[in-house]
């Protein structure tokens, strides 16, 4: 299917990789390093999130004009691509045959690496345009939502780092007015200790699931493990936010790590 929204989103994100560092360096020169790093990262992150939202909305709307049918895997086609340094990468793209409502058989090629766990003749779901049955795509996560997930990751991480550095810059500007340090009460210490132990158990259980999750798919195993690790890190963030809260910098690291593992885990689970 024609995907102008994806091309536009990738163009905007690519430009942000040039504009973000340049603006960040300029801001950092006239203000502070934290302000420069924060603004530069936020520009890149917002461009990525803009792309994820626009492409996601376009995909959501385009699905309404499609029909679903069951196709079958015909073969894998080798595709070679060369980067700017001359390195050649070979991927195997699936070729799927489907029959539209007009009774005509057609073929659609999926993304490289998609359906790698399937064999010739296996059933594969396809979505084709009701207005033009020749326009179709393989209806798995990678082909339909992979670019949305990717732009979300590349937008989400810079945004989190941008918010982190911006928070550091704001805190640096308030250093002349230090906040009084509050010692935790015995009850607060007890509950924080219990919460920390629980968060550590969940965090370590995630590493075990990477190897022990009962599924033949390695992507499912990684997905389950990474989601659990992310949940453990976010639980640490919640526990350390109880009053008296830990410093912003330490809590922000827990949040970034947790959200990162959750995002990667979700994508791995869906692709599995």
PDB file of C-alpha atoms in Angstrom:
ATOM      1  CA  UNK A   1       0.000   0.000   0.000  1.00  0.00           C
ATOM      2  CA  UNK A   2       1.118   3.553  -0.696  1.00  0.00           C
ATOM      3  CA  UNK A   3       2.454   5.077   2.501  1.00  0.00           C
ATOM      4  CA  UNK A   4       3.179   8.773   2.030  1.00  0.00           C
ATOM      5  CA  UNK A   5       2.721   9.398   5.765  1.00  0.00           C
ATOM      6  CA  UNK A   6       5.637   7.062   6.562  1.00  0.00           C
ATOM      7  CA  UNK A   7       7.907   8.781   4.038  1.00  0.00           C
ATOM      8  CA  UNK A   8       6.976  12.202   5.415  1.00  0.00           C
ATOM      9  CA  UNK A   9       7.520  11.049   9.009  1.00  0.00           C
ATOM     10  CA  UNK A  10      10.950   9.597   8.224  1.00  0.00           C
ATOM     11  CA  UNK A  11      11.924  12.819   6.445  1.00  0.00           C
ATOM     12  CA  UNK A  12      10.899  14.953   9.440  1.00  0.00           C
ATOM     13  CA  UNK A  13      12.750  12.644  11.830  1.00  0.00           C
ATOM     14  CA  UNK A  14      15.845  12.659   9.618  1.00  0.00           C
ATOM     15  CA  UNK A  15      15.881  16.474   9.564  1.00  0.00           C
ATOM     16  CA  UNK A  16      15.527  16.537  13.348  1.00  0.00           C
ATOM     17  CA  UNK A  17      18.758  14.536  13.630  1.00  0.00           C
ATOM     18  CA  UNK A  18      20.498  17.517  12.011  1.00  0.00           C
ATOM     19  CA  UNK A  19      18.503  20.365  13.568  1.00  0.00           C
ATOM     20  CA  UNK A  20      18.350  18.962  17.109  1.00  0.00           C
ATOM     21  CA  UNK A  21      22.119  18.746  17.773  1.00  0.00           C
ATOM     22  CA  UNK A  22      22.721  22.113  16.051  1.00  0.00           C
ATOM     23  CA  UNK A  23      20.084  23.938  18.130  1.00  0.00           C
ATOM     24  CA  UNK A  24      21.206  22.091  21.254  1.00  0.00           C
ATOM     25  CA  UNK A  25      24.816  23.156  20.719  1.00  0.00           C
ATOM     26  CA  UNK A  26      23.709  26.763  20.201  1.00  0.00           C
ATOM     27  CA  UNK A  27      21.579  26.774  23.347  1.00  0.00           C
ATOM     28  CA  UNK A  28      24.341  25.076  25.331  1.00  0.00           C
ATOM     29  CA  UNK A  29      26.823  27.727  24.258  1.00  0.00           C
ATOM     30  CA  UNK A  30      24.720  30.627  25.522  1.00  0.00           C
ATOM     31  CA  UNK A  31      23.130  28.893  28.545  1.00  0.00           C
ATOM     32  CA  UNK A  32      24.345  25.601  30.089  1.00  0.00           C
ATOM     33  CA  UNK A  33      25.172  22.097  28.939  1.00  0.00           C
ATOM     34  CA  UNK A  34      22.014  20.692  30.533  1.00  0.00           C
ATOM     35  CA  UNK A  35      19.789  23.194  28.695  1.00  0.00           C
ATOM     36  CA  UNK A  36      21.505  22.452  25.393  1.00  0.00           C
ATOM     37  CA  UNK A  37      21.307  18.676  25.785  1.00  0.00           C
ATOM     38  CA  UNK A  38      17.691  18.897  26.934  1.00  0.00           C
ATOM     39  CA  UNK A  39      16.461  21.122  24.097  1.00  0.00           C
ATOM     40  CA  UNK A  40      18.378  19.186  21.434  1.00  0.00           C
ATOM     41  CA  UNK A  41      17.067  15.821  22.637  1.00  0.00           C
ATOM     42  CA  UNK A  42      13.503  17.143  22.903  1.00  0.00           C
ATOM     43  CA  UNK A  43      13.575  18.348  19.288  1.00  0.00           C
ATOM     44  CA  UNK A  44      14.623  14.894  18.086  1.00  0.00           C
ATOM     45  CA  UNK A  45      12.184  13.142  20.395  1.00  0.00           C
ATOM     46  CA  UNK A  46       9.206  15.265  19.439  1.00  0.00           C
ATOM     47  CA  UNK A  47       9.936  14.674  15.743  1.00  0.00           C
ATOM     48  CA  UNK A  48       9.969  10.923  16.326  1.00  0.00           C
ATOM     49  CA  UNK A  49       6.761  10.990  18.358  1.00  0.00           C
ATOM     50  CA  UNK A  50       5.132  13.199  15.715  1.00  0.00           C
ATOM     51  CA  UNK A  51       6.026  10.576  13.111  1.00  0.00           C
ATOM     52  CA  UNK A  52       4.704   7.724  15.262  1.00  0.00           C
ATOM     53  CA  UNK A  53       1.382   9.510  15.834  1.00  0.00           C
ATOM     54  CA  UNK A  54       0.863  10.573  12.206  1.00  0.00           C
ATOM     55  CA  UNK A  55       1.812   7.197  10.727  1.00  0.00           C
ATOM     56  CA  UNK A  56      -0.201   5.374  13.380  1.00  0.00           C
ATOM     57  CA  UNK A  57      -3.276   7.483  12.645  1.00  0.00           C
ATOM     58  CA  UNK A  58      -2.835   6.972   8.889  1.00  0.00           C
ATOM     59  CA  UNK A  59      -2.531   3.218   9.361  1.00  0.00           C
ATOM     60  CA  UNK A  60      -5.590   3.159  11.603  1.00  0.00           C
ATOM     61  CA  UNK A  61      -7.633   5.036   8.986  1.00  0.00           C
ATOM     62  CA  UNK A  62      -6.367   2.915   6.097  1.00  0.00           C
ATOM     63  CA  UNK A  63      -7.420  -0.303   7.839  1.00  0.00           C
ATOM     64  CA  UNK A  64     -11.047   0.869   7.605  1.00  0.00           C
ATOM     65  CA  UNK A  65     -10.792   0.699   3.814  1.00  0.00           C
ATOM     66  CA  UNK A  66      -9.360  -2.812   3.662  1.00  0.00           C
ATOM     67  CA  UNK A  67     -10.672  -6.347   3.700  1.00  0.00           C
ATOM     68  CA  UNK A  68      -9.013  -9.269   5.428  1.00  0.00           C
ATOM     69  CA  UNK A  69      -8.250 -12.526   3.684  1.00  0.00           C
ATOM     70  CA  UNK A  70      -6.205 -15.631   4.347  1.00  0.00           C
ATOM     71  CA  UNK A  71      -3.226 -15.984   2.059  1.00  0.00           C
ATOM     72  CA  UNK A  72      -0.399 -18.507   1.976  1.00  0.00           C
ATOM     73  CA  UNK A  73       3.368 -18.197   2.026  1.00  0.00           C
ATOM     74  CA  UNK A  74       4.791 -18.919  -1.418  1.00  0.00           C
ATOM     75  CA  UNK A  75       8.514 -18.363  -0.919  1.00  0.00           C
ATOM     76  CA  UNK A  76      11.184 -16.142   0.566  1.00  0.00           C
ATOM     77  CA  UNK A  77      12.897 -13.709  -1.769  1.00  0.00           C
ATOM     78  CA  UNK A  78      16.471 -12.635  -1.049  1.00  0.00           C
ATOM     79  CA  UNK A  79      17.017  -8.879  -1.059  1.00  0.00           C
ATOM     80  CA  UNK A  80      20.432  -7.229  -0.951  1.00  0.00           C
ATOM     81  CA  UNK A  81      21.094  -3.657   0.144  1.00  0.00           C
ATOM     82  CA  UNK A  82      24.370  -1.746   0.294  1.00  0.00           C
ATOM     83  CA  UNK A  83      25.072   1.021   2.827  1.00  0.00           C
ATOM     84  CA  UNK A  84      27.245   4.112   2.352  1.00  0.00           C
ATOM     85  CA  UNK A  85      30.385   2.178   3.392  1.00  0.00           C
ATOM     86  CA  UNK A  86      29.814  -0.542   0.831  1.00  0.00           C
ATOM     87  CA  UNK A  87      28.652  -3.240   3.224  1.00  0.00           C
ATOM     88  CA  UNK A  88      26.059  -5.565   1.702  1.00  0.00           C
ATOM     89  CA  UNK A  89      23.186  -6.844   3.826  1.00  0.00           C
ATOM     90  CA  UNK A  90      21.017  -9.762   2.706  1.00  0.00           C
ATOM     91  CA  UNK A  91      17.481 -10.274   4.013  1.00  0.00           C
ATOM     92  CA  UNK A  92      14.777 -12.808   3.146  1.00  0.00           C
ATOM     93  CA  UNK A  93      11.444 -11.147   2.372  1.00  0.00           C
ATOM     94  CA  UNK A  94       8.305 -13.322   2.399  1.00  0.00           C
ATOM     95  CA  UNK A  95       6.168 -13.534  -0.735  1.00  0.00           C
ATOM     96  CA  UNK A  96       2.505 -14.232   0.066  1.00  0.00           C
ATOM     97  CA  UNK A  97      -0.244 -15.200  -2.382  1.00  0.00           C
ATOM     98  CA  UNK A  98      -3.806 -14.085  -1.658  1.00  0.00           C
ATOM     99  CA  UNK A  99      -7.180 -14.063  -3.396  1.00  0.00           C
ATOM    100  CA  UNK A 100      -9.196 -10.834  -3.349  1.00  0.00           C
ATOM    101  CA  UNK A 101     -12.973 -10.442  -3.506  1.00  0.00           C
ATOM    102  CA  UNK A 102     -12.850 -10.365  -7.319  1.00  0.00           C
ATOM    103  CA  UNK A 103     -11.506 -13.930  -7.310  1.00  0.00           C
ATOM    104  CA  UNK A 104      -8.142 -12.969  -8.777  1.00  0.00           C
ATOM    105  CA  UNK A 105      -4.952 -14.304  -7.204  1.00  0.00           C
ATOM    106  CA  UNK A 106      -2.262 -11.780  -6.429  1.00  0.00           C
ATOM    107  CA  UNK A 107       1.013 -11.679  -4.517  1.00  0.00           C
ATOM    108  CA  UNK A 108       2.362  -9.248  -1.951  1.00  0.00           C
ATOM    109  CA  UNK A 109       5.865  -9.048  -0.528  1.00  0.00           C
ATOM    110  CA  UNK A 110       6.416  -8.478   3.180  1.00  0.00           C
ATOM    111  CA  UNK A 111       9.302  -6.829   4.972  1.00  0.00           C
ATOM    112  CA  UNK A 112      12.602  -8.633   5.300  1.00  0.00           C
ATOM    113  CA  UNK A 113      12.701 -10.748   8.445  1.00  0.00           C
ATOM    114  CA  UNK A 114       8.922 -10.962   8.633  1.00  0.00           C
ATOM    115  CA  UNK A 115       7.329 -14.418   8.968  1.00  0.00           C
ATOM    116  CA  UNK A 116      10.764 -16.010   9.395  1.00  0.00           C
ATOM    117  CA  UNK A 117       9.227 -18.724  11.574  1.00  0.00           C
ATOM    118  CA  UNK A 118       6.827 -19.866   8.833  1.00  0.00           C
ATOM    119  CA  UNK A 119       7.285 -22.359   6.011  1.00  0.00           C
ATOM    120  CA  UNK A 120       6.003 -22.718   2.444  1.00  0.00           C
ATOM    121  CA  UNK A 121       2.229 -23.155   2.351  1.00  0.00           C
ATOM    122  CA  UNK A 122       1.591 -21.759   5.855  1.00  0.00           C
ATOM    123  CA  UNK A 123      -1.458 -19.529   6.235  1.00  0.00           C
ATOM    124  CA  UNK A 124      -0.721 -15.787   6.394  1.00  0.00           C
ATOM    125  CA  UNK A 125      -3.237 -13.018   6.986  1.00  0.00           C
ATOM    126  CA  UNK A 126      -3.333 -10.274   4.345  1.00  0.00           C
ATOM    127  CA  UNK A 127      -5.197  -6.975   4.188  1.00  0.00           C
ATOM    128  CA  UNK A 128      -5.983  -5.504   0.771  1.00  0.00           C
ATOM    129  CA  UNK A 129      -7.668  -2.295  -0.304  1.00  0.00           C
ATOM    130  CA  UNK A 130     -11.312  -2.770  -1.267  1.00  0.00           C
ATOM    131  CA  UNK A 131     -10.957   0.060  -3.799  1.00  0.00           C
ATOM    132  CA  UNK A 132      -7.818  -1.433  -5.367  1.00  0.00           C
ATOM    133  CA  UNK A 133      -7.240  -5.106  -4.435  1.00  0.00           C
ATOM    134  CA  UNK A 134      -3.722  -4.943  -5.884  1.00  0.00           C
ATOM    135  CA  UNK A 135      -2.737  -2.689  -2.962  1.00  0.00           C
ATOM    136  CA  UNK A 136      -2.112  -5.012  -0.012  1.00  0.00           C
ATOM    137  CA  UNK A 137       0.185  -5.752   2.900  1.00  0.00           C
ATOM    138  CA  UNK A 138       0.981  -8.693   5.129  1.00  0.00           C
ATOM    139  CA  UNK A 139      -1.151  -8.171   8.229  1.00  0.00           C
ATOM    140  CA  UNK A 140       1.381  -8.952  10.953  1.00  0.00           C
ATOM    141  CA  UNK A 141       2.810  -6.565  13.544  1.00  0.00           C
ATOM    142  CA  UNK A 142       6.066  -5.840  11.710  1.00  0.00           C
ATOM    143  CA  UNK A 143       4.437  -4.959   8.393  1.00  0.00           C
ATOM    144  CA  UNK A 144       1.491  -2.994   9.792  1.00  0.00           C
ATOM    145  CA  UNK A 145       2.812  -1.366  12.952  1.00  0.00           C
ATOM    146  CA  UNK A 146       6.589  -1.902  12.936  1.00  0.00           C
ATOM    147  CA  UNK A 147       7.385   1.611  11.710  1.00  0.00           C
ATOM    148  CA  UNK A 148       5.036   3.111  14.301  1.00  0.00           C
ATOM    149  CA  UNK A 149       6.772   1.156  17.045  1.00  0.00           C
ATOM    150  CA  UNK A 150      10.216   2.120  15.702  1.00  0.00           C
ATOM    151  CA  UNK A 151       9.425   5.835  15.479  1.00  0.00           C
ATOM    152  CA  UNK A 152       7.867   5.631  18.928  1.00  0.00           C
ATOM    153  CA  UNK A 153      11.090   4.182  20.330  1.00  0.00           C
ATOM    154  CA  UNK A 154      13.365   6.658  18.565  1.00  0.00           C
ATOM    155  CA  UNK A 155      11.066   9.463  19.624  1.00  0.00           C
ATOM    156  CA  UNK A 156      10.367   8.268  23.137  1.00  0.00           C
ATOM    157  CA  UNK A 157      13.952   7.797  24.286  1.00  0.00           C
ATOM    158  CA  UNK A 158      15.239  11.245  23.210  1.00  0.00           C
ATOM    159  CA  UNK A 159      12.113  12.778  24.751  1.00  0.00           C
ATOM    160  CA  UNK A 160      12.800  11.062  28.072  1.00  0.00           C
ATOM    161  CA  UNK A 161      16.443  12.129  28.002  1.00  0.00           C
ATOM    162  CA  UNK A 162      15.382  15.647  27.015  1.00  0.00           C
ATOM    163  CA  UNK A 163      13.007  15.855  29.967  1.00  0.00           C
ATOM    164  CA  UNK A 164      15.757  14.467  32.215  1.00  0.00           C
ATOM    165  CA  UNK A 165      18.342  17.057  31.158  1.00  0.00           C
ATOM    166  CA  UNK A 166      15.769  19.858  31.236  1.00  0.00           C
ATOM    167  CA  UNK A 167      14.870  18.852  34.786  1.00  0.00           C
ATOM    168  CA  UNK A 168      18.566  18.896  35.661  1.00  0.00           C
ATOM    169  CA  UNK A 169      18.865  22.386  34.169  1.00  0.00           C
ATOM    170  CA  UNK A 170      15.901  23.639  36.188  1.00  0.00           C
ATOM    171  CA  UNK A 171      17.312  22.076  39.332  1.00  0.00           C
ATOM    172  CA  UNK A 172      20.711  23.637  38.643  1.00  0.00           C
ATOM    173  CA  UNK A 173      19.049  27.049  38.396  1.00  0.00           C
ATOM    174  CA  UNK A 174      17.501  26.589  41.863  1.00  0.00           C
ATOM    175  CA  UNK A 175      20.659  25.549  43.673  1.00  0.00           C
ATOM    176  CA  UNK A 176      20.663  28.781  45.648  1.00  0.00           C
ATOM    177  CA  UNK A 177      17.508  27.611  47.433  1.00  0.00           C
ATOM    178  CA  UNK A 178      18.223  24.064  48.676  1.00  0.00           C
ATOM    179  CA  UNK A 179      15.180  22.179  49.878  1.00  0.00           C
ATOM    180  CA  UNK A 180      15.289  20.856  53.445  1.00  0.00           C
ATOM    181  CA  UNK A 181      16.167  17.175  53.699  1.00  0.00           C
ATOM    182  CA  UNK A 182      13.471  15.090  55.387  1.00  0.00           C
ATOM    183  CA  UNK A 183      14.441  11.898  57.119  1.00  0.00           C
ATOM    184  CA  UNK A 184      12.022   8.970  56.628  1.00  0.00           C
ATOM    185  CA  UNK A 185      10.039   7.781  59.596  1.00  0.00           C
ATOM    186  CA  UNK A 186      10.439   4.169  60.815  1.00  0.00           C
ATOM    187  CA  UNK A 187       7.138   3.250  59.109  1.00  0.00           C
ATOM    188  CA  UNK A 188       8.283   4.828  55.831  1.00  0.00           C
ATOM    189  CA  UNK A 189      11.597   2.960  56.030  1.00  0.00           C
ATOM    190  CA  UNK A 190       9.744  -0.335  56.553  1.00  0.00           C
ATOM    191  CA  UNK A 191       7.415   0.126  53.575  1.00  0.00           C
ATOM    192  CA  UNK A 192      10.231   1.372  51.342  1.00  0.00           C
ATOM    193  CA  UNK A 193      12.326  -1.683  52.217  1.00  0.00           C
ATOM    194  CA  UNK A 194       9.426  -4.015  51.423  1.00  0.00           C
ATOM    195  CA  UNK A 195       8.738  -2.222  48.150  1.00  0.00           C
ATOM    196  CA  UNK A 196      12.417  -2.347  47.169  1.00  0.00           C
ATOM    197  CA  UNK A 197      12.603  -6.090  47.846  1.00  0.00           C
ATOM    198  CA  UNK A 198       9.463  -6.682  45.738  1.00  0.00           C
ATOM    199  CA  UNK A 199      10.822  -4.530  42.892  1.00  0.00           C
ATOM    200  CA  UNK A 200      14.132  -6.447  42.955  1.00  0.00           C
ATOM    201  CA  UNK A 201      12.301  -9.792  42.820  1.00  0.00           C
ATOM    202  CA  UNK A 202      10.273  -8.660  39.781  1.00  0.00           C
ATOM    203  CA  UNK A 203      13.383  -7.195  38.136  1.00  0.00           C
ATOM    204  CA  UNK A 204      15.412 -10.416  38.555  1.00  0.00           C
ATOM    205  CA  UNK A 205      12.443 -12.576  37.507  1.00  0.00           C
ATOM    206  CA  UNK A 206      12.558 -10.798  34.151  1.00  0.00           C
ATOM    207  CA  UNK A 207      16.094 -12.048  33.487  1.00  0.00           C
ATOM    208  CA  UNK A 208      14.966 -15.594  34.339  1.00  0.00           C
ATOM    209  CA  UNK A 209      12.010 -15.348  31.935  1.00  0.00           C
ATOM    210  CA  UNK A 210      14.350 -14.499  29.043  1.00  0.00           C
ATOM    211  CA  UNK A 211      15.657 -18.081  29.310  1.00  0.00           C
ATOM    212  CA  UNK A 212      12.824 -19.966  31.010  1.00  0.00           C
ATOM    213  CA  UNK A 213       9.626 -18.595  29.447  1.00  0.00           C
ATOM    214  CA  UNK A 214       7.712 -21.633  28.098  1.00  0.00           C
ATOM    215  CA  UNK A 215       7.537 -20.714  24.419  1.00  0.00           C
ATOM    216  CA  UNK A 216       9.550 -21.880  21.409  1.00  0.00           C
ATOM    217  CA  UNK A 217       9.756 -18.346  20.021  1.00  0.00           C
ATOM    218  CA  UNK A 218      12.892 -16.510  21.130  1.00  0.00           C
ATOM    219  CA  UNK A 219      11.131 -13.190  20.519  1.00  0.00           C
ATOM    220  CA  UNK A 220       8.345 -14.230  22.902  1.00  0.00           C
ATOM    221  CA  UNK A 221      10.940 -15.150  25.514  1.00  0.00           C
ATOM    222  CA  UNK A 222      12.741 -11.832  25.162  1.00  0.00           C
ATOM    223  CA  UNK A 223       9.435  -9.988  25.130  1.00  0.00           C
ATOM    224  CA  UNK A 224       8.202 -11.599  28.351  1.00  0.00           C
ATOM    225  CA  UNK A 225      11.554 -11.065  30.052  1.00  0.00           C
ATOM    226  CA  UNK A 226      11.981  -7.445  28.972  1.00  0.00           C
ATOM    227  CA  UNK A 227       8.406  -6.552  29.941  1.00  0.00           C
ATOM    228  CA  UNK A 228       8.980  -8.004  33.409  1.00  0.00           C
ATOM    229  CA  UNK A 229      12.345  -6.236  33.792  1.00  0.00           C
ATOM    230  CA  UNK A 230      10.680  -2.977  32.793  1.00  0.00           C
ATOM    231  CA  UNK A 231       7.910  -3.559  35.329  1.00  0.00           C
ATOM    232  CA  UNK A 232      10.531  -4.088  38.045  1.00  0.00           C
ATOM    233  CA  UNK A 233      12.344  -0.861  37.166  1.00  0.00           C
ATOM    234  CA  UNK A 234       9.074   1.114  37.115  1.00  0.00           C
ATOM    235  CA  UNK A 235       8.162  -0.405  40.489  1.00  0.00           C
ATOM    236  CA  UNK A 236      11.481   0.934  41.805  1.00  0.00           C
ATOM    237  CA  UNK A 237      10.481   4.362  40.462  1.00  0.00           C
ATOM    238  CA  UNK A 238       7.135   4.193  42.295  1.00  0.00           C
ATOM    239  CA  UNK A 239       8.706   3.017  45.563  1.00  0.00           C
ATOM    240  CA  UNK A 240      11.379   5.722  45.516  1.00  0.00           C
ATOM    241  CA  UNK A 241       8.725   8.376  44.819  1.00  0.00           C
ATOM    242  CA  UNK A 242       7.034   7.791  48.161  1.00  0.00           C
ATOM    243  CA  UNK A 243       7.708  10.627  50.611  1.00  0.00           C
ATOM    244  CA  UNK A 244      10.392  11.524  51.345  1.00  0.00           C
ATOM    245  CA  UNK A 245      11.139  10.975  47.660  1.00  0.00           C
ATOM    246  CA  UNK A 246      14.554  10.118  46.252  1.00  0.00           C
ATOM    247  CA  UNK A 247      16.351  12.778  44.166  1.00  0.00           C
ATOM    248  CA  UNK A 248      14.859  13.465  40.740  1.00  0.00           C
ATOM    249  CA  UNK A 249      17.962  12.238  38.892  1.00  0.00           C
ATOM    250  CA  UNK A 250      17.920   8.765  40.432  1.00  0.00           C
ATOM    251  CA  UNK A 251      14.162   8.317  40.008  1.00  0.00           C
ATOM    252  CA  UNK A 252      14.332   9.492  36.393  1.00  0.00           C
ATOM    253  CA  UNK A 253      16.915   6.802  35.608  1.00  0.00           C
ATOM    254  CA  UNK A 254      14.543   4.125  36.959  1.00  0.00           C
ATOM    255  CA  UNK A 255      11.729   5.543  34.804  1.00  0.00           C
ATOM    256  CA  UNK A 256      13.843   5.692  31.624  1.00  0.00           C
ATOM    257  CA  UNK A 257      15.160   2.146  32.088  1.00  0.00           C
ATOM    258  CA  UNK A 258      11.697   0.807  32.895  1.00  0.00           C
ATOM    259  CA  UNK A 259       9.939   2.441  29.961  1.00  0.00           C
ATOM    260  CA  UNK A 260      12.761   1.409  27.631  1.00  0.00           C
ATOM    261  CA  UNK A 261      12.563  -2.269  28.578  1.00  0.00           C
ATOM    262  CA  UNK A 262       8.761  -2.183  28.379  1.00  0.00           C
ATOM    263  CA  UNK A 263       8.863  -0.678  24.887  1.00  0.00           C
ATOM    264  CA  UNK A 264      11.424  -3.159  23.567  1.00  0.00           C
ATOM    265  CA  UNK A 265       9.627  -6.025  25.290  1.00  0.00           C
ATOM    266  CA  UNK A 266       6.283  -5.127  23.750  1.00  0.00           C
ATOM    267  CA  UNK A 267       7.767  -4.973  20.254  1.00  0.00           C
ATOM    268  CA  UNK A 268       9.630  -8.273  20.684  1.00  0.00           C
ATOM    269  CA  UNK A 269       6.487  -9.974  22.019  1.00  0.00           C
ATOM    270  CA  UNK A 270       4.372  -8.753  19.096  1.00  0.00           C
ATOM    271  CA  UNK A 271       6.956  -9.762  16.506  1.00  0.00           C
ATOM    272  CA  UNK A 272       7.152 -13.200  18.091  1.00  0.00           C
TER     273      UNK A 272
END
